[in-house]
Coordinates of C-alpha atoms in Angstrom, one line a residue:
Chain A
M68 CA 0.0 0.0 0.0
T69 CA 1.4 3.3 -0.9
T70 CA 0.6 6.9 -0.3
T71 CA -0.2 9.2 -3.1
T72 CA -1.6 12.1 -1.2
P73 CA 0.2 13.8 1.7
T74 CA -1.3 12.4 4.8
R75 CA -2.7 14.7 7.3
R76 CA -2.6 14.3 11.0
V77 CA -6.1 14.0 12.4
G78 CA -6.9 16.4 15.1
T79 CA -4.1 18.8 14.6
T80 CA -5.0 22.4 15.4
T81 CA -3.8 23.8 12.1
P82 CA -6.5 25.9 10.4
A83 CA -8.4 23.9 7.9
H84 CA -7.7 26.3 5.0
R85 CA -4.1 25.1 4.9
A86 CA -5.2 21.6 4.5
N87 CA -5.8 21.8 0.8
T88 CA -2.5 23.4 -0.2
P89 CA -0.9 20.6 -2.3
V90 CA -2.6 20.6 -5.7
R91 CA -0.3 17.8 -6.9
G92 CA -0.9 14.3 -6.1
R93 CA -4.7 14.3 -6.3
R94 CA -6.0 10.8 -6.3
S95 CA -7.4 9.5 -9.5
P96 CA -11.0 8.2 -9.4
L97 CA -9.7 4.7 -10.1
A98 CA -7.4 4.8 -7.1
S99 CA -10.3 6.0 -5.0
V100 CA -12.5 3.1 -6.1
A101 CA -9.7 0.6 -5.4
L102 CA -9.2 2.0 -1.9
H103 CA -12.9 1.9 -1.1
L104 CA -13.1 -1.7 -2.5
T105 CA -10.2 -2.7 -0.3
L106 CA -11.8 -1.2 2.8
I107 CA -15.2 -2.6 2.0
T108 CA -13.8 -6.1 1.6
A109 CA -11.9 -5.8 4.8
S110 CA -14.9 -4.4 6.7
V111 CA -17.1 -7.2 5.5
I112 CA -14.6 -9.8 6.6
A113 CA -14.2 -8.1 10.0
V114 CA -17.9 -7.7 10.6
F115 CA -19.4 -10.7 9.0
P116 CA -18.8 -13.5 11.6
V117 CA -20.2 -11.2 14.3
L118 CA -23.2 -10.2 12.1
W119 CA -23.8 -13.9 11.3
V120 CA -24.2 -14.7 15.0
L121 CA -26.6 -11.8 15.4
L122 CA -28.7 -13.0 12.4
T123 CA -28.7 -16.5 13.7
S124 CA -29.9 -15.4 17.1
L125 CA -32.9 -13.9 15.5
K126 CA -34.0 -17.0 13.7
P127 CA -36.1 -19.7 15.4
A128 CA -33.8 -22.2 17.1
E129 CA -34.7 -25.0 14.6
F130 CA -33.5 -22.9 11.7
A131 CA -30.2 -21.9 13.3
I132 CA -28.1 -23.9 10.9
T133 CA -29.9 -22.7 7.8
T134 CA -28.0 -20.3 5.6
D135 CA -30.8 -17.9 4.9
F136 CA -29.9 -14.5 6.2
V137 CA -33.3 -13.8 7.7
K138 CA -35.9 -16.3 8.5
E139 CA -39.1 -15.7 10.5
T140 CA -37.4 -13.2 12.7
T141 CA -38.2 -13.8 16.4
L142 CA -36.9 -13.0 19.8
E143 CA -37.6 -16.5 21.2
N144 CA -34.0 -17.4 21.7
Y145 CA -33.6 -14.4 23.9
T146 CA -36.7 -15.0 26.0
N147 CA -35.7 -18.7 26.4
L148 CA -32.2 -17.7 27.5
L149 CA -33.3 -15.2 30.1
R150 CA -36.1 -17.4 31.4
D151 CA -34.6 -20.8 31.5
T152 CA -31.0 -20.3 32.3
P153 CA -29.1 -18.3 35.0
F154 CA -27.8 -16.1 32.2
L155 CA -28.5 -12.8 34.1
T156 CA -26.6 -14.1 37.2
W157 CA -23.6 -14.9 35.1
F158 CA -23.9 -11.5 33.4
G159 CA -23.9 -9.7 36.7
N160 CA -20.9 -11.7 37.9
S161 CA -19.0 -10.8 34.7
L162 CA -20.0 -7.2 35.0
L163 CA -18.8 -7.0 38.6
V164 CA -15.5 -8.7 37.9
A165 CA -14.8 -6.7 34.7
S166 CA -15.7 -3.3 36.3
L167 CA -13.5 -3.9 39.4
T168 CA -10.6 -5.0 37.2
T169 CA -11.0 -1.9 35.1
V170 CA -11.1 0.6 37.9
V171 CA -8.3 -0.9 40.0
G172 CA -6.3 -1.8 36.9
V173 CA -6.4 1.7 35.5
F174 CA -5.4 3.2 38.8
I175 CA -2.5 0.9 39.4
S176 CA -1.2 1.1 35.9
A177 CA -1.4 4.9 36.0
T178 CA 0.6 5.2 39.2
T179 CA 3.1 2.7 38.0
G180 CA 3.4 4.3 34.6
Y181 CA 3.8 7.7 36.1
A182 CA 6.5 6.6 38.5
V183 CA 8.5 4.9 35.8
S184 CA 8.1 7.8 33.5
R185 CA 9.0 10.6 35.9
F186 CA 11.3 9.3 38.6
R187 CA 14.7 7.6 38.4
F188 CA 14.7 5.1 41.2
P189 CA 16.7 2.0 42.0
G190 CA 14.9 -1.0 40.5
K191 CA 13.3 0.9 37.7
R192 CA 14.8 -1.1 34.8
G193 CA 14.2 -4.4 36.7
L194 CA 10.5 -3.4 37.1
M195 CA 10.1 -2.7 33.4
W196 CA 11.6 -6.1 32.6
T197 CA 9.5 -7.8 35.2
L198 CA 6.4 -6.3 33.6
L199 CA 7.4 -7.7 30.2
I200 CA 8.3 -11.1 31.5
T201 CA 5.0 -11.5 33.3
Q202 CA 3.4 -11.3 29.8
M203 CA 5.5 -14.3 28.8
F204 CA 4.6 -16.8 31.5
P205 CA 1.9 -19.1 30.2
V206 CA -1.5 -19.0 31.8
A207 CA -1.7 -22.8 31.4
V208 CA 1.1 -23.4 33.8
L209 CA 0.2 -20.7 36.3
I210 CA -3.3 -21.9 36.7
V211 CA -2.6 -24.8 39.2
P212 CA -0.3 -22.8 41.6
I213 CA -2.6 -19.8 41.4
Y214 CA -5.6 -22.0 42.1
N215 CA -3.8 -23.3 45.2
I216 CA -3.0 -19.8 46.4
M217 CA -6.6 -18.7 45.9
S218 CA -7.9 -21.7 47.8
S219 CA -5.6 -21.1 50.7
M220 CA -6.7 -17.4 50.9
G221 CA -10.3 -18.5 50.6
L222 CA -10.7 -16.5 47.3
L223 CA -12.0 -19.3 45.1
N224 CA -15.5 -18.7 43.9
E225 CA -15.1 -15.1 45.0
P226 CA -15.0 -12.3 42.4
A227 CA -12.0 -10.9 44.2
G228 CA -9.9 -13.9 43.3
L229 CA -10.6 -13.4 39.6
V230 CA -10.1 -9.7 39.8
I231 CA -6.6 -10.1 41.3
T232 CA -5.7 -12.7 38.7
Y233 CA -6.9 -10.5 35.8
L234 CA -4.9 -7.6 37.2
T235 CA -1.8 -9.6 36.7
I236 CA -2.7 -10.0 33.0
A237 CA -3.9 -6.5 32.3
V238 CA -1.6 -4.3 34.5
P239 CA 1.8 -5.0 32.9
F240 CA 0.6 -4.0 29.4
C241 CA -1.3 -1.1 30.6
A242 CA 1.6 0.2 32.7
W243 CA 3.8 0.2 29.7
M244 CA 1.2 2.0 27.7
M245 CA 0.7 4.6 30.4
K246 CA 4.4 5.1 30.7
G247 CA 4.7 5.9 27.0
F248 CA 1.8 8.2 27.4
F249 CA 3.2 10.2 30.3
D250 CA 6.5 10.5 28.5
T251 CA 4.7 12.7 26.0
I252 CA 3.4 15.1 28.6
P253 CA 6.0 17.8 29.2
R254 CA 7.8 17.7 32.5
E255 CA 7.4 21.5 32.9
I256 CA 3.8 20.7 34.0
D257 CA 5.1 18.5 36.9
E258 CA 7.6 21.2 37.8
S259 CA 4.9 23.9 37.9
G260 CA 3.0 21.6 40.3
Y261 CA 6.0 21.3 42.6
V262 CA 6.5 25.0 42.6
D263 CA 2.9 25.5 43.7
G264 CA 3.7 23.2 46.6
L265 CA 2.0 20.0 45.4
T266 CA 3.4 16.7 46.4
P267 CA 4.4 14.3 43.6
F268 CA 1.3 12.4 44.2
G269 CA -0.8 15.6 44.2
T270 CA 0.8 16.6 40.9
F271 CA 0.0 13.3 39.4
W272 CA -3.6 13.3 40.6
R273 CA -4.5 16.9 39.8
L274 CA -2.4 17.9 36.9
I275 CA -1.2 14.9 34.9
L276 CA -4.1 12.4 35.1
P277 CA -6.6 14.9 33.6
L278 CA -4.1 15.3 30.7
A279 CA -3.8 11.6 30.2
K280 CA -7.5 10.9 29.4
P281 CA -6.8 9.1 26.0
G282 CA -4.2 6.9 27.7
I283 CA -6.7 6.1 30.4
A284 CA -9.4 5.3 27.8
V285 CA -7.0 2.8 26.2
T286 CA -6.1 1.1 29.4
A287 CA -9.7 1.0 30.6
F288 CA -10.8 -0.6 27.3
Y289 CA -8.0 -3.1 27.5
S290 CA -8.6 -4.1 31.1
F291 CA -12.3 -4.4 30.6
I292 CA -12.0 -6.6 27.4
T293 CA -9.4 -8.8 29.1
A294 CA -11.6 -9.5 32.1
W295 CA -14.8 -9.7 30.2
G296 CA -13.6 -12.3 27.7
E297 CA -11.2 -14.4 29.8
V298 CA -12.0 -18.2 29.7
A299 CA -9.3 -20.3 31.3
Y300 CA -9.2 -18.9 34.8
A301 CA -12.9 -18.2 34.9
S302 CA -13.6 -21.8 34.1
A303 CA -11.1 -23.1 36.6
F304 CA -11.8 -20.8 39.6
M305 CA -15.6 -20.5 39.5
V306 CA -18.0 -23.4 40.1
G307 CA -21.7 -23.6 40.7
D308 CA -24.3 -21.8 38.7
E309 CA -24.5 -18.7 40.9
N310 CA -20.8 -17.9 40.7
L311 CA -20.0 -18.5 37.1
T312 CA -19.1 -15.7 34.8
L313 CA -20.3 -15.5 31.2
A314 CA -17.3 -17.3 29.8
G315 CA -17.7 -20.2 32.2
G316 CA -21.4 -20.2 31.9
L317 CA -21.4 -20.3 28.1
Q318 CA -19.1 -23.4 28.2
K319 CA -21.5 -25.1 30.6
F320 CA -24.3 -24.2 28.2
V321 CA -22.6 -26.0 25.3
N322 CA -22.0 -29.2 27.3
Q323 CA -25.4 -29.2 29.0
Y324 CA -27.6 -28.6 26.1
G325 CA -25.5 -29.9 23.2
A326 CA -24.5 -27.4 20.7
Q327 CA -27.8 -25.5 20.6
W328 CA -26.7 -22.8 18.2
G329 CA -29.8 -20.6 18.6
P330 CA -29.6 -19.8 22.3
M331 CA -25.8 -19.8 22.1
A332 CA -26.0 -17.1 19.4
A333 CA -28.4 -15.1 21.5
A334 CA -26.1 -15.4 24.5
S335 CA -23.1 -14.3 22.4
V336 CA -24.9 -11.2 21.2
L337 CA -25.8 -10.2 24.8
I338 CA -22.2 -10.8 25.8
A339 CA -20.9 -8.7 22.9
V340 CA -23.1 -5.7 23.6
P341 CA -21.4 -4.4 26.7
A342 CA -18.0 -5.0 25.3
A343 CA -19.0 -3.0 22.2
L344 CA -20.4 -0.2 24.4
V345 CA -17.1 0.1 26.3
F346 CA -15.4 0.0 23.0
L347 CA -17.5 2.8 21.5
F348 CA -16.8 4.9 24.5
A349 CA -13.0 4.3 24.2
Q350 CA -12.5 4.1 20.5
R351 CA -12.2 7.9 19.9
H352 CA -9.2 7.8 22.1
L353 CA -7.8 4.5 21.0
V354 CA -5.6 5.8 18.1
T355 CA -4.1 8.7 19.9
G356 CA -3.7 6.7 23.1
M357 CA -2.0 3.8 21.4
S358 CA 0.3 6.0 19.4
A359 CA 1.5 7.8 22.4
G360 CA 1.9 4.7 24.5
A361 CA 3.5 2.5 21.9
V362 CA 5.8 5.1 20.3
K363 CA 8.1 5.2 23.3
G364 CA 8.0 1.4 23.8
Chain B
M281 CA -2.9 1.2 46.9
A282 CA -0.7 4.2 46.5
V283 CA -0.2 6.3 49.6
D284 CA -1.5 9.8 49.7
T285 CA -0.1 11.3 52.8
P286 CA 0.7 15.0 52.7
S287 CA 4.4 14.8 53.3
Q288 CA 6.3 17.9 54.2
S289 CA 9.1 17.2 51.8
V290 CA 8.7 18.7 48.4
A291 CA 10.8 16.8 45.9
K292 CA 12.1 19.4 43.6
A293 CA 12.9 18.4 40.1
A294 CA 16.6 18.6 39.2
G295 CA 17.5 21.9 37.7
D296 CA 14.8 24.0 39.2
S297 CA 16.9 26.4 41.1
V298 CA 14.6 29.2 42.3
A299 CA 11.4 28.1 43.8
R300 CA 8.9 30.8 43.4
G301 CA 5.4 30.9 44.8
R302 CA 4.4 30.4 48.4
S303 CA 7.1 29.9 51.0
R304 CA 7.0 26.5 52.5
G305 CA 8.0 27.7 55.8
T306 CA 10.6 25.0 56.5
G307 CA 13.6 27.1 55.5
K308 CA 15.9 24.1 56.1
P309 CA 18.2 23.5 53.2
R310 CA 17.8 19.9 52.0
G311 CA 20.6 17.7 51.1
A312 CA 20.6 16.0 47.7
A313 CA 20.6 12.6 49.4
K314 CA 17.6 13.4 51.4
R315 CA 15.8 14.8 48.4
S316 CA 16.5 11.8 46.3
L317 CA 15.3 9.6 49.2
S318 CA 12.0 11.4 49.3
T319 CA 11.6 11.1 45.6
H320 CA 12.4 7.4 45.7
W321 CA 9.9 7.0 48.5
Y322 CA 7.2 8.4 46.2
A323 CA 8.3 6.3 43.3
W324 CA 8.3 3.1 45.4
A325 CA 5.0 3.9 46.9
M326 CA 3.5 4.3 43.4
V327 CA 4.9 1.0 42.1
A328 CA 4.3 -0.9 45.3
P329 CA 0.9 -2.3 44.4
V330 CA 2.2 -3.7 41.2
I331 CA 5.2 -5.3 42.9
V332 CA 3.0 -6.9 45.6
V333 CA 0.5 -8.3 43.2
I334 CA 3.1 -9.6 40.8
A335 CA 5.2 -11.1 43.6
V336 CA 2.3 -13.0 45.1
I337 CA 0.4 -14.0 42.0
I338 CA 3.2 -14.5 39.5
G339 CA 6.4 -14.8 41.6
Y340 CA 5.3 -17.5 43.9
P341 CA 3.6 -19.7 41.3
L342 CA 6.7 -19.2 39.1
I343 CA 9.1 -20.5 41.7
R344 CA 6.7 -23.3 42.6
G345 CA 6.4 -24.2 38.9
I346 CA 10.2 -24.3 38.6
Y347 CA 10.4 -26.5 41.6
L348 CA 7.6 -28.9 40.4
S349 CA 9.4 -29.2 37.0
L350 CA 12.3 -30.8 38.9
T351 CA 10.1 -33.4 40.6
D352 CA 7.9 -36.2 39.4
A353 CA 4.7 -34.6 40.8
N354 CA 1.4 -35.8 39.5
E355 CA -2.2 -36.2 40.7
R356 CA -1.5 -39.4 42.6
N357 CA 1.5 -38.3 44.7
V358 CA 0.8 -34.6 45.6
A359 CA -0.6 -33.7 49.0
R360 CA -4.3 -33.9 49.0
S361 CA -7.2 -34.5 51.3
I362 CA -9.7 -37.2 50.9
G363 CA -12.6 -36.5 53.2
V364 CA -10.9 -35.8 56.5
N365 CA -7.7 -37.6 55.8
E366 CA -4.7 -35.5 54.8
I367 CA -2.5 -37.5 52.5
P368 CA 1.1 -36.1 52.5
A369 CA 2.9 -35.5 49.3
T370 CA 5.1 -38.4 48.1
Y371 CA 6.6 -37.1 44.9
E372 CA 10.4 -37.0 44.6
F373 CA 13.0 -34.7 43.4
V374 CA 14.3 -36.0 40.0
G375 CA 16.6 -33.2 39.0
L376 CA 16.7 -32.3 35.3
D377 CA 15.1 -35.6 34.1
N378 CA 11.9 -33.8 32.9
Y379 CA 13.9 -31.4 30.8
T380 CA 16.1 -34.1 29.1
E381 CA 12.9 -36.0 28.4
A382 CA 11.2 -33.0 26.9
L383 CA 14.2 -31.9 24.8
T384 CA 15.1 -35.3 23.5
G385 CA 11.5 -36.6 23.0
S386 CA 9.7 -36.0 19.8
Q387 CA 6.5 -34.6 21.2
F388 CA 8.0 -31.4 22.6
L389 CA 10.1 -30.6 19.5
A390 CA 7.2 -31.4 17.1
T391 CA 4.9 -29.1 19.1
L392 CA 7.6 -26.4 19.2
G393 CA 7.9 -26.6 15.5
W394 CA 4.2 -26.0 14.9
T395 CA 4.2 -23.3 17.6
L396 CA 6.9 -21.4 15.7
V397 CA 5.1 -21.8 12.4
W398 CA 1.9 -20.6 14.1
T399 CA 3.6 -17.6 15.7
V400 CA 5.6 -16.4 12.7
S401 CA 2.7 -16.7 10.2
C402 CA 0.2 -15.1 12.6
V403 CA 2.5 -12.1 13.4
A404 CA 3.7 -11.6 9.9
L405 CA 0.1 -11.7 8.5
T406 CA -1.4 -9.5 11.1
F407 CA 1.4 -7.0 10.8
A408 CA 1.2 -6.8 7.0
L409 CA -2.6 -6.5 7.0
G410 CA -2.6 -4.0 9.9
L411 CA 0.0 -1.9 8.1
A412 CA -1.9 -1.9 4.8
L413 CA -5.2 -1.0 6.5
A414 CA -3.6 1.7 8.7
N415 CA -2.0 3.3 5.6
I416 CA -5.4 3.4 3.9
L417 CA -7.2 4.7 6.9
N418 CA -4.6 7.4 7.4
R419 CA -5.7 9.1 4.2
K420 CA -8.6 11.4 3.4
I421 CA -11.3 9.1 2.4
A422 CA -15.0 9.3 2.7
G423 CA -16.5 7.4 5.6
R424 CA -13.2 6.9 7.3
S425 CA -14.6 6.7 10.8
A426 CA -17.3 4.2 9.8
Y427 CA -14.6 2.0 8.2
R428 CA -12.4 2.3 11.3
L429 CA -15.3 1.3 13.6
M430 CA -16.1 -1.8 11.5
L431 CA -12.5 -2.8 11.3
I432 CA -11.9 -2.6 15.0
L433 CA -14.9 -4.8 15.7
P434 CA -13.1 -8.1 16.0
W435 CA -11.1 -6.6 18.8
A436 CA -14.1 -5.3 20.7
V437 CA -16.0 -8.6 20.7
P438 CA -14.9 -11.0 23.4
G439 CA -12.6 -13.7 22.1
F440 CA -14.8 -16.7 23.0
V441 CA -17.8 -15.2 21.2
S442 CA -15.7 -14.7 18.1
V443 CA -14.4 -18.2 18.3
F444 CA -17.9 -19.6 18.6
A445 CA -18.9 -17.6 15.6
W446 CA -16.1 -19.1 13.6
R447 CA -16.8 -22.6 14.7
F448 CA -20.3 -22.0 13.4
L449 CA -19.0 -20.8 10.1
Y450 CA -16.5 -23.6 9.8
N451 CA -19.0 -26.4 10.6
Q452 CA -18.4 -29.1 8.1
D453 CA -22.0 -30.1 7.4
N454 CA -23.9 -27.0 7.9
G455 CA -21.4 -24.2 8.1
L456 CA -21.8 -21.2 5.9
L457 CA -18.4 -21.5 4.3
N458 CA -19.0 -25.0 3.0
K459 CA -22.5 -24.0 1.9
I460 CA -21.0 -21.2 -0.2
L461 CA -18.4 -23.6 -1.6
A462 CA -21.2 -26.0 -2.5
G463 CA -22.9 -23.2 -4.3
G464 CA -19.8 -22.9 -6.4
G465 CA -19.8 -26.7 -6.9
I466 CA -16.8 -27.3 -4.7
D467 CA -16.7 -30.2 -2.2
A468 CA -17.0 -29.5 1.5
V469 CA -13.7 -28.6 3.2
P470 CA -13.1 -30.3 6.5
W471 CA -12.0 -27.0 8.1
L472 CA -11.4 -28.3 11.6
N473 CA -11.3 -32.1 11.0
D474 CA -8.3 -32.4 8.8
P475 CA -4.8 -31.7 10.3
T476 CA -3.6 -29.4 7.6
W477 CA -6.9 -27.5 7.1
A478 CA -7.3 -27.2 10.9
K479 CA -3.9 -25.5 11.1
F480 CA -4.9 -23.1 8.3
S481 CA -8.2 -22.4 10.0
V482 CA -6.8 -21.6 13.4
I483 CA -4.2 -19.2 11.8
L484 CA -7.0 -17.5 9.9
V485 CA -9.1 -16.9 13.0
N486 CA -6.1 -15.6 15.0
V487 CA -5.2 -13.2 12.2
W488 CA -8.8 -12.1 12.1
L489 CA -8.6 -11.4 15.8
G490 CA -5.2 -9.8 15.8
V491 CA -5.4 -7.3 12.9
P492 CA -7.4 -4.6 14.7
F493 CA -4.8 -4.2 17.4
M494 CA -2.0 -3.9 14.9
M495 CA -4.0 -1.5 12.8
V496 CA -4.8 0.8 15.6
A497 CA -1.3 0.9 16.9
L498 CA 0.2 1.5 13.5
L499 CA -2.4 4.1 12.7
G500 CA -1.4 5.9 15.9
G501 CA 2.2 5.8 14.7
L502 CA 1.3 7.1 11.3
Q503 CA -0.5 10.0 12.7
S504 CA 2.5 11.0 14.7
I505 CA 4.6 11.5 11.5
P506 CA 4.5 15.2 10.6
S507 CA 2.8 15.7 7.3
E508 CA 5.3 18.4 6.3
M509 CA 7.8 15.6 5.8
Y510 CA 5.6 14.0 3.1
E511 CA 5.0 17.4 1.5
A512 CA 8.7 18.1 1.4
A513 CA 9.5 14.7 -0.1
E514 CA 6.8 15.3 -2.7
M515 CA 8.3 18.7 -3.6
D516 CA 11.7 16.9 -4.0
G517 CA 10.0 14.6 -6.4
A518 CA 10.0 11.4 -4.4
N519 CA 7.4 8.9 -5.7
A520 CA 4.9 7.1 -3.6
W521 CA 7.1 4.1 -2.9
Q522 CA 10.1 6.2 -2.0
R523 CA 8.0 8.2 0.4
F524 CA 6.7 5.0 2.0
R525 CA 10.2 3.5 2.2
H526 CA 12.0 6.6 3.6
I527 CA 9.4 8.4 5.6
T528 CA 6.7 6.0 6.7
M529 CA 8.8 3.0 7.5
P530 CA 11.4 4.9 9.7
G531 CA 8.6 6.8 11.3
L532 CA 6.9 3.6 12.3
R533 CA 10.0 2.0 13.6
S534 CA 9.4 2.4 17.3
V535 CA 5.7 1.5 17.2
S536 CA 6.5 -1.5 15.0
T537 CA 9.2 -2.9 17.3
T538 CA 6.9 -2.7 20.3
V539 CA 3.9 -4.3 18.7
I540 CA 5.8 -7.0 17.0
L541 CA 7.5 -8.0 20.3
L542 CA 4.2 -7.9 22.2
S543 CA 2.2 -9.8 19.6
T544 CA 4.9 -12.4 19.2
I545 CA 4.7 -13.1 23.0
W546 CA 0.9 -13.1 22.9
T547 CA 0.6 -15.3 19.9
F548 CA 3.1 -17.8 21.2
N549 CA 0.9 -18.1 24.3
M550 CA -2.4 -17.8 22.6
F551 CA -4.5 -20.2 24.6
P552 CA -8.2 -19.5 23.9
V553 CA -8.2 -19.7 20.1
I554 CA -6.7 -23.1 19.9
F555 CA -8.4 -24.4 23.0
L556 CA -11.9 -23.3 22.0
L557 CA -11.7 -23.9 18.3
T558 CA -10.1 -27.3 18.0
R559 CA -9.0 -28.4 21.5
G560 CA -5.6 -29.0 19.9
G561 CA -7.1 -31.6 17.5
P562 CA -7.6 -33.3 15.3
G563 CA -5.2 -35.7 17.0
E564 CA -2.6 -33.2 18.4
A565 CA -2.3 -31.4 15.1
T566 CA -3.0 -27.9 16.3
Q567 CA -1.7 -28.2 19.8
I568 CA 0.7 -25.4 20.6
L569 CA 3.1 -25.5 23.6
V570 CA 0.7 -23.7 25.9
T571 CA -2.4 -25.8 25.2
Q572 CA -0.4 -29.0 25.5
A573 CA 0.9 -27.9 28.9
Y574 CA -2.6 -27.1 30.0
K575 CA -3.6 -30.6 28.8
F576 CA -1.0 -32.2 31.0
S577 CA -2.3 -30.4 34.0
F578 CA -6.0 -30.8 33.4
E579 CA -6.9 -33.3 30.8
V580 CA -4.7 -36.4 31.0
S581 CA -5.0 -38.9 33.7
P582 CA -3.2 -38.9 36.1
R583 CA -2.8 -35.1 35.8
D584 CA 0.9 -34.6 35.2
F585 CA 1.9 -31.4 37.0
A586 CA 5.6 -32.0 36.6
Q587 CA 5.6 -32.2 32.9
S588 CA 3.2 -29.3 32.6
S589 CA 5.5 -27.2 34.7
T590 CA 8.5 -28.3 32.7
W591 CA 6.9 -27.2 29.4
G592 CA 5.9 -23.9 31.1
V593 CA 9.4 -23.2 32.2
L594 CA 10.7 -24.0 28.7
I595 CA 8.2 -21.6 27.2
L596 CA 9.3 -18.9 29.5
V597 CA 13.0 -19.6 28.7
L598 CA 12.3 -19.5 25.0
L599 CA 10.4 -16.2 25.1
M600 CA 13.1 -14.6 27.3
L601 CA 15.8 -15.7 24.9
F602 CA 13.7 -14.2 22.1
A603 CA 13.2 -10.9 23.9
A604 CA 16.9 -10.7 24.7
V605 CA 18.0 -11.4 21.1
Y606 CA 15.3 -9.1 19.8
R607 CA 16.6 -6.3 22.0
R608 CA 20.2 -6.9 21.0
V609 CA 19.3 -6.7 17.3
L610 CA 17.4 -3.5 17.9
R611 CA 20.3 -2.0 19.8
K612 CA 22.7 -2.7 17.0
Q613 CA 20.4 -0.7 14.8
G614 CA 20.5 2.1 17.3
E615 CA 17.2 1.6 18.9
V616 CA 17.2 1.8 22.7
W617 CA 14.6 1.1 25.3

């Protein structure tokens, strides 16, 4: 893929009149068509599997495996799901775990990222390495020891146990992102805070955090998605209908009722909706946040 | 939780000589050592929660995992309680036997081979596609935000939901993909039931899942390249390929190195896609190291904790080697982090 028009930064504050300066390099209509075709193809591939599940969930269960796009549209899959299964309980559990993970995760990543970005302290390099290495250790092998720790602390079947575990997955990446993000905020701002007599923590809380909203949006999104969609720990740590999260519940659903595609599809749609909402909320910031975070590595 | 006590010491940033503003009323000159100590105190307070959580949840299990990999622990000889009876552990220390067994046996090496194929192809494909799409989305084009929204969707939908959707599409008898092929007069493809097709299918799904992350990261990188550079290059008569080669690629260096490192690690340890799509089957065809290690711990009888831990430690060693080599290569090219 090559560039034929000078690319513009989105969201720069240059006046719009300057934006049309170059007269050379206008795109030919043919090139435009090619670009749109590429994007349309990619979008269809990206959206289709999800759309297909949505369409399936709206067909009567017995037609789930037919390939008609629409067939006797009905909401019966949804009503059956909500009436006959503990779906809402699982949903509540997932929501609780994911929200807690997001709030605590964002807070911890932000403080860590800030400390690593602003202060030189003994152990800093080691900490950055540790954060990277924790990403490397396979879940599959940690599960048994973590299970034992949780059971000795009495945290099995408790949302807190899952939240703590998810923090270990989400925080390392988020802290890296936040560090990169804070690196782009000028230090003069911190210094002005000190001059006004703020403590380092006060500076961080009152001056820097409000400036780091895009970075926070990215980390919140990442933490939420991580916790919302995690399968392995959720299945291992939570037992009993009333404690399951959605990931665990859905598995049970498959085993218990065979592969009933219709209700499964309905459940999938209901699971995808909150994730998509969080995503909509965060996506305006995703690009800027990611660039700032990843640029500095 | 970070500590928020109003401390009297105000850590001054190096180089700020005259403190204007309100007098702080202490009037005592502070030594550099003391000042650095107070700064460190803040830094440590801020990172403490992470350290504690990582130490307890990752550190201890890691050490325990390394220890187990040096024993012959399995379900039958670990400490367990049956009813009220506590049965003490009877497993023994066997030194490096598990490692020699893994590294000389065919299973580990075969699994490692497929894991490498899986990782390299997934990362290469996601990066190439993400780069292409990011470049298109970075231009003035009608409906750009709508396209971007649709393209990020696979990342926004929980993984297990997407995997379920794909299983549905791949279904050999009733899946949409085979229905479409049948419409074109082509025989049904055993997407998940034939070893080679299954490998192809899991890579396809993982690429589908991974492109949005790459695309967003690279799009962010592209937007941080000043457009003046492109304009200047165009004035100097650089063609599109030259502009891409000499402005875009160097401008994306730092983002690329980070996302490639991260996505390599993630793909290498990608548990849910394989586990939910094929369970490592057919046979053990799509089993990567992580899913196989999980299988030793949970799905074979007796559950083989020692072998599972051994594989886990080997995975960690491999990834650490990779990260170290990767960094060294980057450093040679003048990239430092």
